[in-house]
GROMACS .gro file of C-alpha atoms in nm:
model
  199
    1MET     CA    1  -0.497  -1.097   2.196
    2PHE     CA    2  -0.704  -1.414   2.228
    3ALA     CA    3  -1.013  -1.425   2.444
    4PRO     CA    4  -0.954  -1.598   2.780
    5SER     CA    5  -1.236  -1.845   2.705
    6LEU     CA    6  -1.036  -2.013   2.426
    7THR     CA    7  -0.899  -2.349   2.526
    8GLU     CA    8  -0.544  -2.460   2.455
    9THR     CA    9  -0.685  -2.702   2.196
   10GLN     CA   10  -0.865  -2.419   2.018
   11LEU     CA   11  -0.549  -2.209   2.021
   12SER     CA   12  -0.347  -2.497   1.881
   13LEU     CA   13  -0.605  -2.549   1.607
   14PHE     CA   14  -0.597  -2.177   1.524
   15ARG     CA   15  -0.216  -2.181   1.503
   16PHE     CA   16  -0.225  -2.489   1.281
   17LEU     CA   17  -0.481  -2.335   1.045
   18PHE     CA   18  -0.281  -2.013   1.026
   19LEU     CA   19   0.041  -2.198   0.942
   20PHE     CA   20  -0.145  -2.418   0.693
   21LYS     CA   21  -0.282  -2.109   0.519
   22MET     CA   22   0.060  -1.942   0.512
   23PHE     CA   23   0.214  -2.259   0.367
   24PHE     CA   24  -0.025  -2.250   0.073
   25LEU     CA   25   0.032  -1.879   0.025
   26LEU     CA   26   0.401  -1.956  -0.012
   27GLN     CA   27   0.319  -2.231  -0.260
   28ASP     CA   28   0.115  -1.989  -0.474
   29TRP     CA   29   0.369  -1.707  -0.456
   30ALA     CA   30   0.667  -1.705  -0.690
   31TYR     CA   31   0.959  -1.463  -0.661
   32PRO     CA   32   0.904  -1.306  -1.008
   33MET     CA   33   0.553  -1.201  -0.899
   34ARG     CA   34   0.707  -0.921  -0.693
   35ARG     CA   35   0.779  -0.743  -1.024
   36ASP     CA   36   0.406  -0.730  -1.107
   37MET     CA   37   0.114  -0.552  -0.944
   38GLN     CA   38  -0.152  -0.739  -0.750
   39GLU     CA   39  -0.515  -0.641  -0.690
   40ILE     CA   40  -0.568  -0.587  -0.317
   41LEU     CA   41  -0.931  -0.476  -0.335
   42PRO     CA   42  -1.150  -0.440  -0.641
   43GLY     CA   43  -0.992  -0.146  -0.822
   44LEU     CA   44  -0.695  -0.105  -0.583
   45PHE     CA   45  -0.360  -0.247  -0.697
   46LEU     CA   46  -0.022  -0.256  -0.521
   47GLY     CA   47   0.309  -0.314  -0.694
   48PRO     CA   48   0.660  -0.196  -0.773
   49TYR     CA   49   0.773   0.079  -1.008
   50SER     CA   50   0.845  -0.186  -1.271
   51ALA     CA   51   0.467  -0.233  -1.301
   52ALA     CA   52   0.433   0.132  -1.410
   53MET     CA   53   0.726   0.158  -1.651
   54LYS     CA   54   0.677   0.275  -2.010
   55SER     CA   55   0.684  -0.082  -2.140
   56LYS     CA   56   0.388  -0.170  -1.912
   57LEU     CA   57   0.134   0.071  -2.061
   58PRO     CA   58  -0.063  -0.208  -2.236
   59ILE     CA   59  -0.087  -0.404  -1.908
   60LEU     CA   60  -0.199  -0.096  -1.715
   61GLU     CA   61  -0.465  -0.027  -1.976
   62THR     CA   62  -0.576  -0.391  -1.981
   63HIS     CA   63  -0.634  -0.374  -1.605
   64GLY     CA   64  -0.824  -0.047  -1.645
   65ILE     CA   65  -0.584   0.164  -1.437
   66THR     CA   66  -0.688   0.531  -1.436
   67HIS     CA   67  -0.494   0.667  -1.136
   68ILE     CA   68  -0.143   0.606  -0.999
   69VAL     CA   69   0.006   0.686  -0.659
   70CYS     CA   70   0.384   0.709  -0.711
   71VAL     CA   71   0.584   0.692  -0.387
   72ARG     CA   72   0.951   0.783  -0.396
   73GLN     CA   73   1.211   0.992  -0.220
   74ASP     CA   74   1.388   1.285  -0.380
   75ILE     CA   75   1.701   1.085  -0.466
   76GLU     CA   76   1.483   0.843  -0.666
   77ALA     CA   77   1.309   1.116  -0.867
   78ASN     CA   78   1.527   1.068  -1.175
   79PHE     CA   79   1.418   0.709  -1.226
   80ILE     CA   80   1.089   0.672  -1.036
   81LYS     CA   81   0.860   0.917  -1.207
   82PRO     CA   82   0.523   0.950  -1.378
   83ASN     CA   83   0.566   0.794  -1.720
   84PHE     CA   84   0.216   0.865  -1.851
   85PRO     CA   85   0.103   1.206  -1.718
   86HIS     CA   86  -0.137   1.250  -2.010
   87THR     CA   87  -0.290   0.903  -1.969
   88PHE     CA   88  -0.331   0.862  -1.592
   89ARG     CA   89  -0.399   1.093  -1.299
   90TYR     CA   90  -0.098   1.091  -1.064
   91LEU     CA   91  -0.038   1.158  -0.698
   92VAL     CA   92   0.340   1.166  -0.644
   93LEU     CA   93   0.457   1.157  -0.282
   94ASP     CA   94   0.810   1.222  -0.158
   95ILE     CA   95   0.848   0.966   0.123
   96ALA     CA   96   1.176   0.814   0.241
   97ASP     CA   97   1.177   0.444   0.332
   98ASN     CA   98   1.319   0.527   0.670
   99PRO     CA   99   1.184   0.415   1.011
  100VAL     CA  100   1.181   0.775   1.135
  101GLU     CA  101   0.981   0.905   0.836
  102ASN     CA  102   0.638   1.032   0.945
  103ILE     CA  103   0.426   0.843   0.695
  104ILE     CA  104   0.101   0.903   0.885
  105ARG     CA  105   0.083   1.257   0.751
  106TYR     CA  106   0.033   1.119   0.398
  107PHE     CA  107  -0.262   0.893   0.482
  108PRO     CA  108  -0.546   1.147   0.447
  109MET     CA  109  -0.426   1.271   0.107
  110THR     CA  110  -0.370   0.917  -0.020
  111LYS     CA  111  -0.710   0.800   0.105
  112GLU     CA  112  -0.883   1.094  -0.060
  113PHE     CA  113  -0.706   1.023  -0.390
  114ILE     CA  114  -0.795   0.651  -0.383
  115ASP     CA  115  -1.154   0.719  -0.274
  116SER     CA  116  -1.209   0.972  -0.552
  117CYS     CA  117  -1.072   0.723  -0.805
  118LEU     CA  118  -1.291   0.436  -0.688
  119ALA     CA  119  -1.598   0.660  -0.659
  120ALA     CA  120  -1.554   0.748  -1.027
  121GLU     CA  121  -1.533   0.373  -1.106
  122GLY     CA  122  -1.163   0.403  -1.184
  123LYS     CA  123  -0.878   0.179  -1.079
  124VAL     CA  124  -0.564   0.287  -0.895
  125LEU     CA  125  -0.211   0.149  -0.871
  126VAL     CA  126  -0.008   0.238  -0.562
  127HIS     CA  127   0.363   0.180  -0.620
  128GLY     CA  128   0.699   0.269  -0.471
  129ASN     CA  129   1.031   0.138  -0.590
  130ALA     CA  130   0.979  -0.225  -0.487
  131GLY     CA  131   0.617  -0.222  -0.369
  132ILE     CA  132   0.723  -0.367  -0.036
  133SER     CA  133   0.745  -0.099   0.237
  134ARG     CA  134   0.621   0.256   0.169
  135SER     CA  135   0.347   0.179  -0.080
  136ALA     CA  136   0.242  -0.128   0.121
  137ALA     CA  137   0.212   0.086   0.436
  138LEU     CA  138  -0.013   0.332   0.253
  139VAL     CA  139  -0.237   0.052   0.124
  140ILE     CA  140  -0.254  -0.108   0.469
  141ALA     CA  141  -0.348   0.231   0.618
  142TYR     CA  142  -0.617   0.269   0.351
  143LEU     CA  143  -0.774  -0.064   0.450
  144MET     CA  144  -0.753   0.021   0.821
  145GLU     CA  145  -0.922   0.358   0.778
  146THR     CA  146  -1.178   0.247   0.520
  147PHE     CA  147  -1.294  -0.068   0.697
  148GLY     CA  148  -1.212   0.019   1.058
  149ILE     CA  149  -0.986  -0.283   1.100
  150LYS     CA  150  -0.667  -0.333   1.299
  151TYR     CA  151  -0.317  -0.336   1.156
  152ARG     CA  152  -0.272  -0.713   1.176
  153ASP     CA  153  -0.595  -0.779   0.982
  154ALA     CA  154  -0.511  -0.523   0.715
  155PHE     CA  155  -0.153  -0.651   0.685
  156THR     CA  156  -0.275  -1.011   0.647
  157HIS     CA  157  -0.525  -0.912   0.380
  158VAL     CA  158  -0.259  -0.731   0.177
  159GLN     CA  159   0.004  -1.001   0.228
  160GLU     CA  160  -0.238  -1.270   0.109
  161ARG     CA  161  -0.239  -1.089  -0.226
  162ARG     CA  162   0.118  -0.957  -0.236
  163PHE     CA  163   0.324  -1.188  -0.021
  164CYS     CA  164   0.650  -0.989  -0.039
  165ILE     CA  165   0.525  -0.683   0.153
  166ASN     CA  166   0.740  -0.579   0.449
  167PRO     CA  167   0.677  -0.226   0.580
  168ASN     CA  168   0.973  -0.099   0.781
  169VAL     CA  169   0.953  -0.115   1.160
  170GLY     CA  170   0.883   0.258   1.194
  171PHE     CA  171   0.587   0.243   0.957
  172VAL     CA  172   0.451  -0.063   1.138
  173HIS     CA  173   0.475   0.119   1.471
  174GLN     CA  174   0.291   0.422   1.333
  175LEU     CA  175   0.017   0.203   1.187
  176GLN     CA  176  -0.027   0.015   1.515
  177VAL     CA  177  -0.016   0.316   1.746
  178LYS     CA  178  -0.186   0.592   1.549
  179PRO     CA  179  -0.400   0.438   1.274
  180GLY     CA  180  -0.649   0.725   1.267
  181SER     CA  181  -0.427   1.019   1.354
  182GLU     CA  182  -0.512   1.345   1.188
  183PRO     CA  183  -0.218   1.558   1.076
  184THR     CA  184  -0.153   1.890   1.244
  185PRO     CA  185  -0.184   2.208   1.034
  186SER     CA  186   0.196   2.233   1.010
  187SER     CA  187   0.227   1.872   0.890
  188LYS     CA  188  -0.047   1.936   0.633
  189ASN     CA  189   0.171   2.213   0.489
  190ARG     CA  190   0.471   1.979   0.476
  191VAL     CA  191   0.260   1.719   0.297
  192LYS     CA  192   0.154   1.975   0.037
  193GLN     CA  193   0.518   2.065  -0.021
  194SER     CA  194   0.612   1.696  -0.051
  195CYS     CA  195   0.330   1.619  -0.293
  196LEU     CA  196   0.504   1.691  -0.619
  197PHE     CA  197   0.216   1.619  -0.855
  198PHE     CA  198  -0.157   1.600  -0.801
  199TYR     CA  199  -0.328   1.643  -1.136
   0.00000   0.00000   0.00000
């Protein structure tokens, strides 16, 4: 919400600058880039599963990736899986890309995994199938919790680096309403059951 002291001219200028910035983001973004990972923060990458496939090992090593958060649902487990369990440390989360999925319960575990990676001077890739909804929501939540910023600011930061992100409406609502919610003990148990790998 804008401060009441802003004039209509200032608001118009702000809108113009925002649209101008988005125009140039679109100019820099090419459709094939959605198949690659992008660096969101130093050491934190977001991308699709195709960025973590067996053929991408040299690229992952070139970028210094040490940890991978693999987000999938159980029906995707046969094709979205850890390809390098002896090379990288994995956190595999079973999350459906469904507006009624309670993604908030996975934030503390994901944040802890990313923080431990970055504290050890590692680099982490967070990916789902397309790198657009589930994994993007987790990265947005990480920025919100780490830097104490609102959803819109975190979303904009991530989208400036990976333009194709589009968390589903349920995830967006959870991020806007309960950005710092702590899971209940029963949801912590469900998260542990849904976390297939953490090694």
